[in-house]
Amino acid sequence: MMKPNYLLKEKFFEKIFSPHHYKNKQKIIIVEHCVTNTLDFIKFLSRYYEVYFIPKPNSIDKDIMNILEDYVTFLFINKEQLKSKKELINLIEEYVGKSKFYIIDIGGYFSWNYKVINEYYSNQILSIIENTENGLQKYEKEIKNLKENNLVQNVPVCTVARSILKIEEDFLVGNEVAIKSEVFLSEFGTNLIGKKVLVIGFGKIGSSLSQSLKHRGAIVYVLDKQAVRQAFAISQGYLYDDFDNLLNNLDIIYIANGEKSIDIDSLDRKCSGKLYIFSVTSVDDTFSNVEYLKNALEIEGQVPYYSLNTKLEGSIIVANKGNAINFTYTNSTLASFVQMTQGEMLLLLNDKVKTITNSGITELKKADQESIAKIWLEEYIAIENIGGKIE
């Protein structure tokens, strides 16, 4: 497989991590997307750590998996299994034993049993690094529960979710969702022009998505449960109405907040037209009653989907079976921007780096984030063949 020329060379990671090498390999359990943009990051980690890789089940590129089999140990365990205390303990005992280790998480896979981790493994686990806002909020909830029960937080939780380095990535994710959704719509002989769409959630990804949809000719409504964000969306020219009033005038719903915002049972009872649904996260974080989708017809294809005929003779198409649409159609528009947050996670693995802790969550200082961005720019300029150096 040829390396895409839009990704930075491994020298980028070496410049960030080289001063902090360890003589003896420690262990890392990592939850990640098994896709092109993560290949070099995982390979680089494997130089210095024993890597146990839990691939997210709905974003596995088999070609990438075949390459990584020479570098990591794959663990095919899902989020539901990790909610079990017994499964978690068995996993750690089998693969980590008594060794010290890190967890790099996406979407809070290990958050459900954070209390168990904090109690049983505080002398082993060096830190948990969470990559996403959705997952971070789950850890914040668990840390709050510890404090309310007068328990001490022994296991540090670090994050890149709110980093200034992730702004570019989140912006491009929103753009990619719009692009991939329009490709999906083309398979049904349609596009975004003139479509009435609703974006639920106006955070970093939702705002970027809304902008991209508007540029593609869609009529964009926005709903956000936070009044400040809702007001901001209205100030940016996006439309607003009550969900029930909107429903039968909508063509498409985008769920951009990962807060189980859609009740598919309610849609089944109320929807009388044709409605497409796209998500930016996993199906269990998209729908409040995901089990109801068992009533839908599963259609396989390049991008699988659910098709549901509603009680009012409408139809609902749930793209990618309710999972993130941006990991479909293989190619990614995130390019090398995602490597900035990968670099930040590498730096968080070094306990000598100074960090800021707020409400139990640890982050890199702005100066270190600026340093990573400077290195990224130097390498980015190199692959663009522009020449020059950032001083």
PDB file of N, CA and C in Angstrom, residues 287-319:
ATOM      1  N   PHE A 287     -28.757   7.539  19.044  1.00  0.00           N
ATOM      2  CA  PHE A 287     -30.176   7.277  19.287  1.00  0.00           C
ATOM      3  C   PHE A 287     -30.430   6.916  20.753  1.00  0.00           C
ATOM      4  N   SER A 288     -31.527   7.423  21.288  1.00  0.00           N
ATOM      5  CA  SER A 288     -31.879   7.131  22.675  1.00  0.00           C
ATOM      6  C   SER A 288     -32.425   5.720  22.832  1.00  0.00           C
ATOM      7  N   ASN A 289     -32.887   5.136  21.754  1.00  0.00           N
ATOM      8  CA  ASN A 289     -33.448   3.770  21.801  1.00  0.00           C
ATOM      9  C   ASN A 289     -32.967   2.994  20.579  1.00  0.00           C
ATOM     10  N   VAL A 290     -31.674   2.736  20.538  1.00  0.00           N
ATOM     11  CA  VAL A 290     -31.054   2.119  19.373  1.00  0.00           C
ATOM     12  C   VAL A 290     -31.644   0.749  19.051  1.00  0.00           C
ATOM     13  N   GLU A 291     -32.169   0.071  20.072  1.00  0.00           N
ATOM     14  CA  GLU A 291     -32.735  -1.264  19.837  1.00  0.00           C
ATOM     15  C   GLU A 291     -33.922  -1.227  18.876  1.00  0.00           C
ATOM     16  N   TYR A 292     -34.555  -0.059  18.741  1.00  0.00           N
ATOM     17  CA  TYR A 292     -35.713   0.062  17.852  1.00  0.00           C
ATOM     18  C   TYR A 292     -35.315  -0.138  16.390  1.00  0.00           C
ATOM     19  N   LEU A 293     -34.045   0.079  16.074  1.00  0.00           N
ATOM     20  CA  LEU A 293     -33.584  -0.086  14.699  1.00  0.00           C
ATOM     21  C   LEU A 293     -33.621  -1.543  14.246  1.00  0.00           C
ATOM     22  N   LYS A 294     -33.831  -2.452  15.194  1.00  0.00           N
ATOM     23  CA  LYS A 294     -33.984  -3.861  14.820  1.00  0.00           C
ATOM     24  C   LYS A 294     -35.219  -4.071  13.944  1.00  0.00           C
ATOM     25  N   ASN A 295     -36.156  -3.108  14.011  1.00  0.00           N
ATOM     26  CA  ASN A 295     -37.358  -3.191  13.182  1.00  0.00           C
ATOM     27  C   ASN A 295     -37.110  -2.742  11.741  1.00  0.00           C
ATOM     28  N   ALA A 296     -35.931  -2.156  11.502  1.00  0.00           N
ATOM     29  CA  ALA A 296     -35.631  -1.615  10.171  1.00  0.00           C
ATOM     30  C   ALA A 296     -35.009  -2.687   9.276  1.00  0.00           C
ATOM     31  N   LEU A 297     -35.093  -2.435   7.975  1.00  0.00           N
ATOM     32  CA  LEU A 297     -34.481  -3.314   6.987  1.00  0.00           C
ATOM     33  C   LEU A 297     -33.019  -2.912   6.827  1.00  0.00           C
ATOM     34  N   GLU A 298     -32.101  -3.871   6.914  1.00  0.00           N
ATOM     35  CA  GLU A 298     -30.674  -3.599   6.729  1.00  0.00           C
ATOM     36  C   GLU A 298     -30.308  -3.761   5.261  1.00  0.00           C
ATOM     37  N   ILE A 299     -29.770  -2.719   4.672  1.00  0.00           N
ATOM     38  CA  ILE A 299     -29.341  -2.748   3.278  1.00  0.00           C
ATOM     39  C   ILE A 299     -27.814  -2.669   3.233  1.00  0.00           C
ATOM     40  N   GLU A 300     -27.178  -3.660   2.624  1.00  0.00           N
ATOM     41  CA  GLU A 300     -25.725  -3.661   2.516  1.00  0.00           C
ATOM     42  C   GLU A 300     -25.294  -2.932   1.241  1.00  0.00           C
ATOM     43  N   GLY A 301     -24.067  -2.497   1.225  1.00  0.00           N
ATOM     44  CA  GLY A 301     -23.521  -1.780   0.078  1.00  0.00           C
ATOM     45  C   GLY A 301     -22.200  -1.173   0.472  1.00  0.00           C
ATOM     46  N   GLN A 302     -21.662  -0.292  -0.371  1.00  0.00           N
ATOM     47  CA  GLN A 302     -20.403   0.367  -0.022  1.00  0.00           C
ATOM     48  C   GLN A 302     -20.542   1.075   1.317  1.00  0.00           C
ATOM     49  N   VAL A 303     -21.686   1.720   1.520  1.00  0.00           N
ATOM     50  CA  VAL A 303     -22.051   2.253   2.832  1.00  0.00           C
ATOM     51  C   VAL A 303     -23.403   1.646   3.195  1.00  0.00           C
ATOM     52  N   PRO A 304     -23.445   0.771   4.188  1.00  0.00           N
ATOM     53  CA  PRO A 304     -24.711   0.139   4.558  1.00  0.00           C
ATOM     54  C   PRO A 304     -25.658   1.145   5.212  1.00  0.00           C
ATOM     55  N   TYR A 305     -26.940   0.810   5.235  1.00  0.00           N
ATOM     56  CA  TYR A 305     -27.888   1.719   5.882  1.00  0.00           C
ATOM     57  C   TYR A 305     -29.117   0.952   6.339  1.00  0.00           C
ATOM     58  N   TYR A 306     -29.851   1.590   7.247  1.00  0.00           N
ATOM     59  CA  TYR A 306     -31.149   1.072   7.665  1.00  0.00           C
ATOM     60  C   TYR A 306     -32.239   1.792   6.880  1.00  0.00           C
ATOM     61  N   SER A 307     -33.260   1.048   6.498  1.00  0.00           N
ATOM     62  CA  SER A 307     -34.433   1.629   5.839  1.00  0.00           C
ATOM     63  C   SER A 307     -35.660   1.268   6.662  1.00  0.00           C
ATOM     64  N   LEU A 308     -36.391   2.285   7.070  1.00  0.00           N
ATOM     65  CA  LEU A 308     -37.551   2.071   7.932  1.00  0.00           C
ATOM     66  C   LEU A 308     -38.776   2.751   7.347  1.00  0.00           C
ATOM     67  N   ASN A 309     -39.824   1.990   7.073  1.00  0.00           N
ATOM     68  CA  ASN A 309     -41.100   2.564   6.645  1.00  0.00           C
ATOM     69  C   ASN A 309     -41.892   2.948   7.887  1.00  0.00           C
ATOM     70  N   THR A 310     -42.293   4.207   7.964  1.00  0.00           N
ATOM     71  CA  THR A 310     -42.934   4.703   9.182  1.00  0.00           C
ATOM     72  C   THR A 310     -44.432   4.409   9.197  1.00  0.00           C
ATOM     73  N   LYS A 311     -45.014   4.616  10.369  1.00  0.00           N
ATOM     74  CA  LYS A 311     -46.433   4.343  10.565  1.00  0.00           C
ATOM     75  C   LYS A 311     -47.317   5.317   9.788  1.00  0.00           C
ATOM     76  N   LEU A 312     -46.742   6.464   9.383  1.00  0.00           N
ATOM     77  CA  LEU A 312     -47.489   7.457   8.598  1.00  0.00           C
ATOM     78  C   LEU A 312     -47.130   7.365   7.117  1.00  0.00           C
ATOM     79  N   GLU A 313     -46.626   6.204   6.705  1.00  0.00           N
ATOM     80  CA  GLU A 313     -46.281   5.923   5.310  1.00  0.00           C
ATOM     81  C   GLU A 313     -45.132   6.785   4.786  1.00  0.00           C
ATOM     82  N   GLY A 314     -44.298   7.224   5.721  1.00  0.00           N
ATOM     83  CA  GLY A 314     -43.066   7.892   5.338  1.00  0.00           C
ATOM     84  C   GLY A 314     -41.935   6.875   5.307  1.00  0.00           C
ATOM     85  N   SER A 315     -40.714   7.354   5.099  1.00  0.00           N
ATOM     86  CA  SER A 315     -39.562   6.455   5.118  1.00  0.00           C
ATOM     87  C   SER A 315     -38.366   7.166   5.731  1.00  0.00           C
ATOM     88  N   ILE A 316     -37.565   6.405   6.452  1.00  0.00           N
ATOM     89  CA  ILE A 316     -36.355   6.930   7.102  1.00  0.00           C
ATOM     90  C   ILE A 316     -35.165   6.107   6.640  1.00  0.00           C
ATOM     91  N   ILE A 317     -34.146   6.796   6.145  1.00  0.00           N
ATOM     92  CA  ILE A 317     -32.894   6.159   5.744  1.00  0.00           C
ATOM     93  C   ILE A 317     -31.826   6.573   6.757  1.00  0.00           C
ATOM     94  N   VAL A 318     -31.270   5.607   7.472  1.00  0.00           N
ATOM     95  CA  VAL A 318     -30.234   5.882   8.476  1.00  0.00           C
ATOM     96  C   VAL A 318     -28.888   5.445   7.897  1.00  0.00           C
ATOM     97  N   ALA A 319     -28.119   6.419   7.439  1.00  0.00           N
ATOM     98  CA  ALA A 319     -26.853   6.131   6.751  1.00  0.00           C
ATOM     99  C   ALA A 319     -25.838   5.478   7.684  1.00  0.00           C
TER     100      ALA A 319
END
